[in-house]
mmCIF file of C-alpha atoms in Angstrom:
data_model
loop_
_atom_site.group_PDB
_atom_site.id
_atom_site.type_symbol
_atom_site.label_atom_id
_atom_site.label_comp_id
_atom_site.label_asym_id
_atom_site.label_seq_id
_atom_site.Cartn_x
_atom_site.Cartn_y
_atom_site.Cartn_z
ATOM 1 C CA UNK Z 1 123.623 26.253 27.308
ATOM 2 C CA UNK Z 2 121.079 25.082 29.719
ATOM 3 C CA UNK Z 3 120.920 26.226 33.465
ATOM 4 C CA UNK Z 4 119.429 23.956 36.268
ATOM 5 C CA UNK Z 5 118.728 25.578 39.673
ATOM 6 C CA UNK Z 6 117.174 23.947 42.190
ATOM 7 C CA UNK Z 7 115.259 25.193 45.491
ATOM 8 C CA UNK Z 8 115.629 24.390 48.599
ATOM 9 C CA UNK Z 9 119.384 23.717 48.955
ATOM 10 C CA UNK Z 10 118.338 22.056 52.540
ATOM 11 C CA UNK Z 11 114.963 20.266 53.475
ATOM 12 C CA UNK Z 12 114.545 18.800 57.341
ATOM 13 C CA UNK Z 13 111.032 17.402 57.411
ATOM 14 C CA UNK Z 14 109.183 15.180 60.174
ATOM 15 C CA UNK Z 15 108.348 12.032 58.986
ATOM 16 C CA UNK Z 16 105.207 11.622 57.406
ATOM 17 C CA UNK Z 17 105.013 15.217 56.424
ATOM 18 C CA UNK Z 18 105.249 15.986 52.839
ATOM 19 C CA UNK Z 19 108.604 17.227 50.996
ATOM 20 C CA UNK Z 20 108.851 19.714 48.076
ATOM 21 C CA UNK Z 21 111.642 20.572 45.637
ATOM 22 C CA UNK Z 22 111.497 22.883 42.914
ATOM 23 C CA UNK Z 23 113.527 23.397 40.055
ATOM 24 C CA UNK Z 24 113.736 26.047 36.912
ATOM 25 C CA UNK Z 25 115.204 25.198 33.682
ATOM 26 C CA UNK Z 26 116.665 28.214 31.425
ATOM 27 C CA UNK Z 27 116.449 26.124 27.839
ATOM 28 C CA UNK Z 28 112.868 25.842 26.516
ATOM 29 C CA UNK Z 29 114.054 23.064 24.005
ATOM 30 C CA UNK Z 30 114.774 20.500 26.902
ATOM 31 C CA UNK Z 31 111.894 17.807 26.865
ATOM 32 C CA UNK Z 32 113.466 15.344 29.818
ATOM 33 C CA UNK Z 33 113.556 16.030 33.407
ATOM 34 C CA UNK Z 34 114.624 13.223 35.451
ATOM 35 C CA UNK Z 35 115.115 13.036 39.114
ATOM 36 C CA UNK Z 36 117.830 11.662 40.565
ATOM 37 C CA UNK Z 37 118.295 10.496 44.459
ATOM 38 C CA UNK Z 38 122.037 9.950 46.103
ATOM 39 C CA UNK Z 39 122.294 8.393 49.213
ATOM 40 C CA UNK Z 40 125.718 9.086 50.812
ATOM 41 C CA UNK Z 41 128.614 7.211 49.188
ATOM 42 C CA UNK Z 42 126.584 5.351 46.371
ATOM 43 C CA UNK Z 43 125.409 6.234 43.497
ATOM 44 C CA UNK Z 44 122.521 8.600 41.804
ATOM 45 C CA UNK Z 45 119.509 6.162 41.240
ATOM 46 C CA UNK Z 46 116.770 7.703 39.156
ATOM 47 C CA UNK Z 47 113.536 7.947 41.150
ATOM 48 C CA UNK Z 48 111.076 9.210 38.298
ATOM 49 C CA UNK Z 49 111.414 10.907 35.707
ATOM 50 C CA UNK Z 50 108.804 13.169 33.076
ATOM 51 C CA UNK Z 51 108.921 14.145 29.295
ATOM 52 C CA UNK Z 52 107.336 17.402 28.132
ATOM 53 C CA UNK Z 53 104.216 16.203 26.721
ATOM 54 C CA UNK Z 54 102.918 15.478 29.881
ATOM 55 C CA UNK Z 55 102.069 17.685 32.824
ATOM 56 C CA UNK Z 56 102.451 15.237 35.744
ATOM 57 C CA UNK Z 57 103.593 11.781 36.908
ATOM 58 C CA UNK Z 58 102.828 9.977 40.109
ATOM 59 C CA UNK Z 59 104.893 6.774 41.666
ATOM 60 C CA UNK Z 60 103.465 6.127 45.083
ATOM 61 C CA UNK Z 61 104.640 8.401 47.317
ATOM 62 C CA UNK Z 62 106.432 10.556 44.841
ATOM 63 C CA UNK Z 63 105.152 12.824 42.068
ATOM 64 C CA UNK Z 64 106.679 15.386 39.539
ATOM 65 C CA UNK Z 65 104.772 18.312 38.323
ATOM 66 C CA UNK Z 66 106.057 20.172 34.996
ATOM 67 C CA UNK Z 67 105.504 23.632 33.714
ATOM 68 C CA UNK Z 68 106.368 24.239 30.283
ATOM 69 C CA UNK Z 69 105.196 27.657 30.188
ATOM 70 C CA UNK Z 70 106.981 28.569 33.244
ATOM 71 C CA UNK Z 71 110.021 26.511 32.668
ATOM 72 C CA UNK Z 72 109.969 24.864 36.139
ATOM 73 C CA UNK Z 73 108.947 21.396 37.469
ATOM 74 C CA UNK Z 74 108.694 20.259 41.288
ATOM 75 C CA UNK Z 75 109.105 16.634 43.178
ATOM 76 C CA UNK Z 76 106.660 15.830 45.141
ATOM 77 C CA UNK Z 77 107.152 12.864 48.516
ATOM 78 C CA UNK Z 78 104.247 12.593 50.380
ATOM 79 C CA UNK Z 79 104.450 10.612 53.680
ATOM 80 C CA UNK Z 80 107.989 10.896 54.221
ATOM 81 C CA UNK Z 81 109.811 7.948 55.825
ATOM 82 C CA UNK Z 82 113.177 8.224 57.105
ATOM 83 C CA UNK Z 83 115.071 6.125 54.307
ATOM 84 C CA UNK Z 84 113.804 8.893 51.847
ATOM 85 C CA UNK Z 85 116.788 10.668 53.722
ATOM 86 C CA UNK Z 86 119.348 11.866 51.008
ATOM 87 C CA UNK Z 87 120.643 14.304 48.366
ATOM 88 C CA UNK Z 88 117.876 14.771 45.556
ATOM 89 C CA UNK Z 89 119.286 16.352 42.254
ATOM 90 C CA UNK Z 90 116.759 17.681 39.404
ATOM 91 C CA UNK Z 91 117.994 17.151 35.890
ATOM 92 C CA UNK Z 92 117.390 18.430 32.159
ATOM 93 C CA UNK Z 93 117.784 17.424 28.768
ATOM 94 C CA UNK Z 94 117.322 18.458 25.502
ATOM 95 C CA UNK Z 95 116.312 16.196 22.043
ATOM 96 C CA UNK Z 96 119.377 15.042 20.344
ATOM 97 C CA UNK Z 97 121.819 15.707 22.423
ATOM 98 C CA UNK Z 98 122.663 12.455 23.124
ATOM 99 C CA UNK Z 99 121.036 12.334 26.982
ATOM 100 C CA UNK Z 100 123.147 15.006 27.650
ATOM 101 C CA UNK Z 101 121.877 15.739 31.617
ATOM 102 C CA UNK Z 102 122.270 18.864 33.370
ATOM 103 C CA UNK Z 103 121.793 18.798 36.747
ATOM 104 C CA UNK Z 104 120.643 21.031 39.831
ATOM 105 C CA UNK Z 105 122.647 21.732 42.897
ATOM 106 C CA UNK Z 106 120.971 19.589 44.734
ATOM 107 C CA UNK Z 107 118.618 19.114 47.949
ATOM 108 C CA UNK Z 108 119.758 17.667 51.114
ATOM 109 C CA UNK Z 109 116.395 16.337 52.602
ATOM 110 C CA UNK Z 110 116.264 15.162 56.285
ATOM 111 C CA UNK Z 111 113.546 13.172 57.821
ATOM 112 C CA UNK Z 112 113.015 13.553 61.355
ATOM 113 C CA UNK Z 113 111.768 10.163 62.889
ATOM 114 C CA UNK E 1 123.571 -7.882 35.869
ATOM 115 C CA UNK E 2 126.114 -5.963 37.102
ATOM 116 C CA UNK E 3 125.317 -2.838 36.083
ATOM 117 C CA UNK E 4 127.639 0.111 35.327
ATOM 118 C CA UNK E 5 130.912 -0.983 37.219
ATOM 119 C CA UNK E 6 134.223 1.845 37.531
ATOM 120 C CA UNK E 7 137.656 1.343 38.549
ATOM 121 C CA UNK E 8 139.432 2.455 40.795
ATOM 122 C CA UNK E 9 137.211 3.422 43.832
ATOM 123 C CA UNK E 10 139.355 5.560 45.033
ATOM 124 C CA UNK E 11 142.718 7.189 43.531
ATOM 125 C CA UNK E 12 145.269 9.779 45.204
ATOM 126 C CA UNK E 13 147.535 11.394 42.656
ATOM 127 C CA UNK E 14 150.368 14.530 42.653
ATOM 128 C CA UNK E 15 149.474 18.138 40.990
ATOM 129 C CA UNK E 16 150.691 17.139 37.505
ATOM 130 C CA UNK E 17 150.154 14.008 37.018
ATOM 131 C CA UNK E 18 147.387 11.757 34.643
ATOM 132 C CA UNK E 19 144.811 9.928 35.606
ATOM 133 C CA UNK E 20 143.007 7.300 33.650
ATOM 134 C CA UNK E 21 139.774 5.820 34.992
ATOM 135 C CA UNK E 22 137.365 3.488 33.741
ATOM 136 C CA UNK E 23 134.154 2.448 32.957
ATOM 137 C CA UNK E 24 132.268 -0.683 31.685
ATOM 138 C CA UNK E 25 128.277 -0.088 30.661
ATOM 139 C CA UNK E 26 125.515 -1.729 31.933
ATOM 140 C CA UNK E 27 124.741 -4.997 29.357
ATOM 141 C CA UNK E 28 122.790 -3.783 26.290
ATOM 142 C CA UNK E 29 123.969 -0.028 26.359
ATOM 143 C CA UNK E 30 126.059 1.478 23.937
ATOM 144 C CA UNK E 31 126.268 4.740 25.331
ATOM 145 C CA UNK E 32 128.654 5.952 28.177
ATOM 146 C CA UNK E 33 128.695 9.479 30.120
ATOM 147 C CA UNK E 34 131.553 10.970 31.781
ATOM 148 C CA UNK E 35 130.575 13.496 34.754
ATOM 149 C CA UNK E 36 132.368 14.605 37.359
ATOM 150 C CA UNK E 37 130.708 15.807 40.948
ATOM 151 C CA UNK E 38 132.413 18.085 43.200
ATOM 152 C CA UNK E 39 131.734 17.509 47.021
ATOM 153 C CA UNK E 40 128.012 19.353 47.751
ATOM 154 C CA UNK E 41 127.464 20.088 43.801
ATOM 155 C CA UNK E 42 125.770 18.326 41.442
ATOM 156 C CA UNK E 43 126.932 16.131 38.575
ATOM 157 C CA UNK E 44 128.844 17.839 35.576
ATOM 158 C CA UNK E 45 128.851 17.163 32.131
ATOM 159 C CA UNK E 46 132.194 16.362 30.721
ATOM 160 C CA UNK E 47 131.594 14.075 26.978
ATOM 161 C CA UNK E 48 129.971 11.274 25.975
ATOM 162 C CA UNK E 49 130.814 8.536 23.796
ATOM 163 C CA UNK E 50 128.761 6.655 20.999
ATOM 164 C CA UNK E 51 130.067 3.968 18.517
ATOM 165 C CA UNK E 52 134.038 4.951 19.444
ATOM 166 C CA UNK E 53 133.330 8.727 18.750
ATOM 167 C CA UNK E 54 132.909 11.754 21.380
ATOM 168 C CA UNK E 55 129.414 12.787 20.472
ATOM 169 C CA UNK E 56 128.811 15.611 22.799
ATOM 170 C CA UNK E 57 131.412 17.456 24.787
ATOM 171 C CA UNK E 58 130.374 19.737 27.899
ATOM 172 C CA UNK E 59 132.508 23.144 29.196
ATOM 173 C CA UNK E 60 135.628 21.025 30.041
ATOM 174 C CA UNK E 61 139.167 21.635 29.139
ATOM 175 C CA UNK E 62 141.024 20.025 26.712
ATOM 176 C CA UNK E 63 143.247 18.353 29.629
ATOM 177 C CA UNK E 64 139.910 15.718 29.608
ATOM 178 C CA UNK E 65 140.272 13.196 27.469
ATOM 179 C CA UNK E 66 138.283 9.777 26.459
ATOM 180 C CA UNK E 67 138.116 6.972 24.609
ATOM 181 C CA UNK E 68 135.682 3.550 23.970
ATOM 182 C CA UNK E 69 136.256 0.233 23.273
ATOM 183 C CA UNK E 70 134.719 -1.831 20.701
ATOM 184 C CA UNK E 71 132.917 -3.554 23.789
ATOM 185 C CA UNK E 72 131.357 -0.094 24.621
ATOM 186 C CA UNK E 73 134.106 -0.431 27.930
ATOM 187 C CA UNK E 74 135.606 3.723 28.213
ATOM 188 C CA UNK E 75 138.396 5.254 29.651
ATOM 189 C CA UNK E 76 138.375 9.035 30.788
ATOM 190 C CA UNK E 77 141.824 10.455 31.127
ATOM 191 C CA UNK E 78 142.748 13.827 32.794
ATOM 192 C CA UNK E 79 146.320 15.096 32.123
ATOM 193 C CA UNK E 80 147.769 17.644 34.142
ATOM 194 C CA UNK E 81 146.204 17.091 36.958
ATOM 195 C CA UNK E 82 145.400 20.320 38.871
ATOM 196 C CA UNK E 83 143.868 20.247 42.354
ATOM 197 C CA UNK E 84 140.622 21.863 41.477
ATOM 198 C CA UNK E 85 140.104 18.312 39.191
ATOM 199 C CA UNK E 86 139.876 16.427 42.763
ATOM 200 C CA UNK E 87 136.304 15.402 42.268
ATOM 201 C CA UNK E 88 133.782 12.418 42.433
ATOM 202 C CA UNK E 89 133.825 10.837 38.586
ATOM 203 C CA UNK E 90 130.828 9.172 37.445
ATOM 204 C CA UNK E 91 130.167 7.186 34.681
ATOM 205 C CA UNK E 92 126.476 6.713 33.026
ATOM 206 C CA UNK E 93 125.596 4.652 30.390
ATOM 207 C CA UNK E 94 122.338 4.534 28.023
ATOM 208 C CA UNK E 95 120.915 2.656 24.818
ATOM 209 C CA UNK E 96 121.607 4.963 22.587
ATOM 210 C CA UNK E 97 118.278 4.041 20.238
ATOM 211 C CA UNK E 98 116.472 5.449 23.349
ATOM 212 C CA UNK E 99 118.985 8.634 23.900
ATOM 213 C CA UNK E 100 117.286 11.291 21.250
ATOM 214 C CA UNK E 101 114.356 11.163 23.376
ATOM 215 C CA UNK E 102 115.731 11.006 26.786
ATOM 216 C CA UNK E 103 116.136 7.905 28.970
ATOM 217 C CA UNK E 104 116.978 6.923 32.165
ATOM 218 C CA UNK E 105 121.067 7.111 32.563
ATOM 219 C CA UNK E 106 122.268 4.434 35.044
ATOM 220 C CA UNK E 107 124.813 5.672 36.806
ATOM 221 C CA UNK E 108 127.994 3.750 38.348
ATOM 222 C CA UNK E 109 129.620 4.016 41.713
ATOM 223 C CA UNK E 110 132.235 6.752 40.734
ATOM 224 C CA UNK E 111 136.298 7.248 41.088
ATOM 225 C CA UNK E 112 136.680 9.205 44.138
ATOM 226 C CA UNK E 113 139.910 11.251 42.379
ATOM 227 C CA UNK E 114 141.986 13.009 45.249
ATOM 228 C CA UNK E 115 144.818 15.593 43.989
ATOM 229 C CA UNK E 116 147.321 15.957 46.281
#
């Protein structure tokens, strides 16, 4: 089945400096890569998300980059304010199976005011 | 909209016991997740239900369990309850005419499950 790992497992940035987060992806059928943030005690909210026919995707402050060759694809927060404080879990998917997600281990990111 | 909603919050139970938690979908999906999240891991997998039927199943015993409704509501039960189950339980929920191509899975706020 597919394996998620994600990279760093910890992140403390100072605000307004940019944060990175990698992940790697084992299966090279999965086409969906979605990006999940969890602030403590509520739930994972999807914060952007990219399919396999495209390279890159930016929202504001926050971008995903995907490799398809390499099987790994990054997040991207530029400016970092200290809301964007939380856990930040990478996800994959494959066609037809149903939205099936398999996630990373997670990043705890810490802004620094 | 009240998005996906799960009951309880919060549940304490013995080594043994069953559990049954539950989950209603977002308004307009038809298509619930079951995952559970340990403390500092990320979200796992268990089954997901389409049209009454377990469509996908991830590396979970057979002690997980589910069901749906007819109103796309779904229960997860876990029987013998062993303390390595004590876990955050989410629940997501899609439209399944989006699924095959991967959508965005709304997530609720979870069963915190304690096993005691």
């Amino acid at each position: 089945g597919e394996n998620v790992e994600q990279h760093p497992s910890t992140l403390s940035v100072q605000e307004g400096d940019s944060a990175v987060i990698k992940c790697t992806y084992s299966d090279s059928a999965s086409n969906y890569f979605p990006w999940y943030k969890q602030e403590l005690g509520k739930r994972p909210q999807l914060i952007i998300d990219i399919r396999s026919n495209v390279g890159e995707k930016k929202d504001q402050r926050i971008a995903v980059t995907l490799n398809k060759t390499a099987k790994h694809f990054s997040l991207h927060i530029t400016e970092t304010q200290p809301e964007d404080s939380a856990v930040y879990f990478c996800a994959a998917s494959q066609p037809n199976a149903g939205n099936m997600l398999t996630f990373g281990g997670g990043t705890r990111l810490m802004v620094k005011p | 909209d009240a998005g996906v909603t799960q009951s309880p919050t919060h549940l304490i139970k013995t080594r043994g016991q069953q559990v049954t938690l539950r989950c209603s979908p977002k308004s307009g999906h038809d298509t619930v997740s079951w995952y559970q999240q340990a403390l500092g891991q990320g979200p796992q997998f268990i089954f997901q239900y389409y049209e009454e039927e377990e469509r996908q199943r991830g590396n979970f015993p057979d002690r997980f369990s589910g069901h749906q409704f007819p109103n796309y509501s779904s229960e997860l039960n876990v029987n013998a309850l062993l303390l390595g189950d004590s876990a955050l339980y989410l629940c997501a929920s899609s439209p399944r005419t989006r699924v095959v191509v991967g959508t965005e899975a709304f997530f609720g706020q979870g069963t915190r499950l304690t096993v005691v």
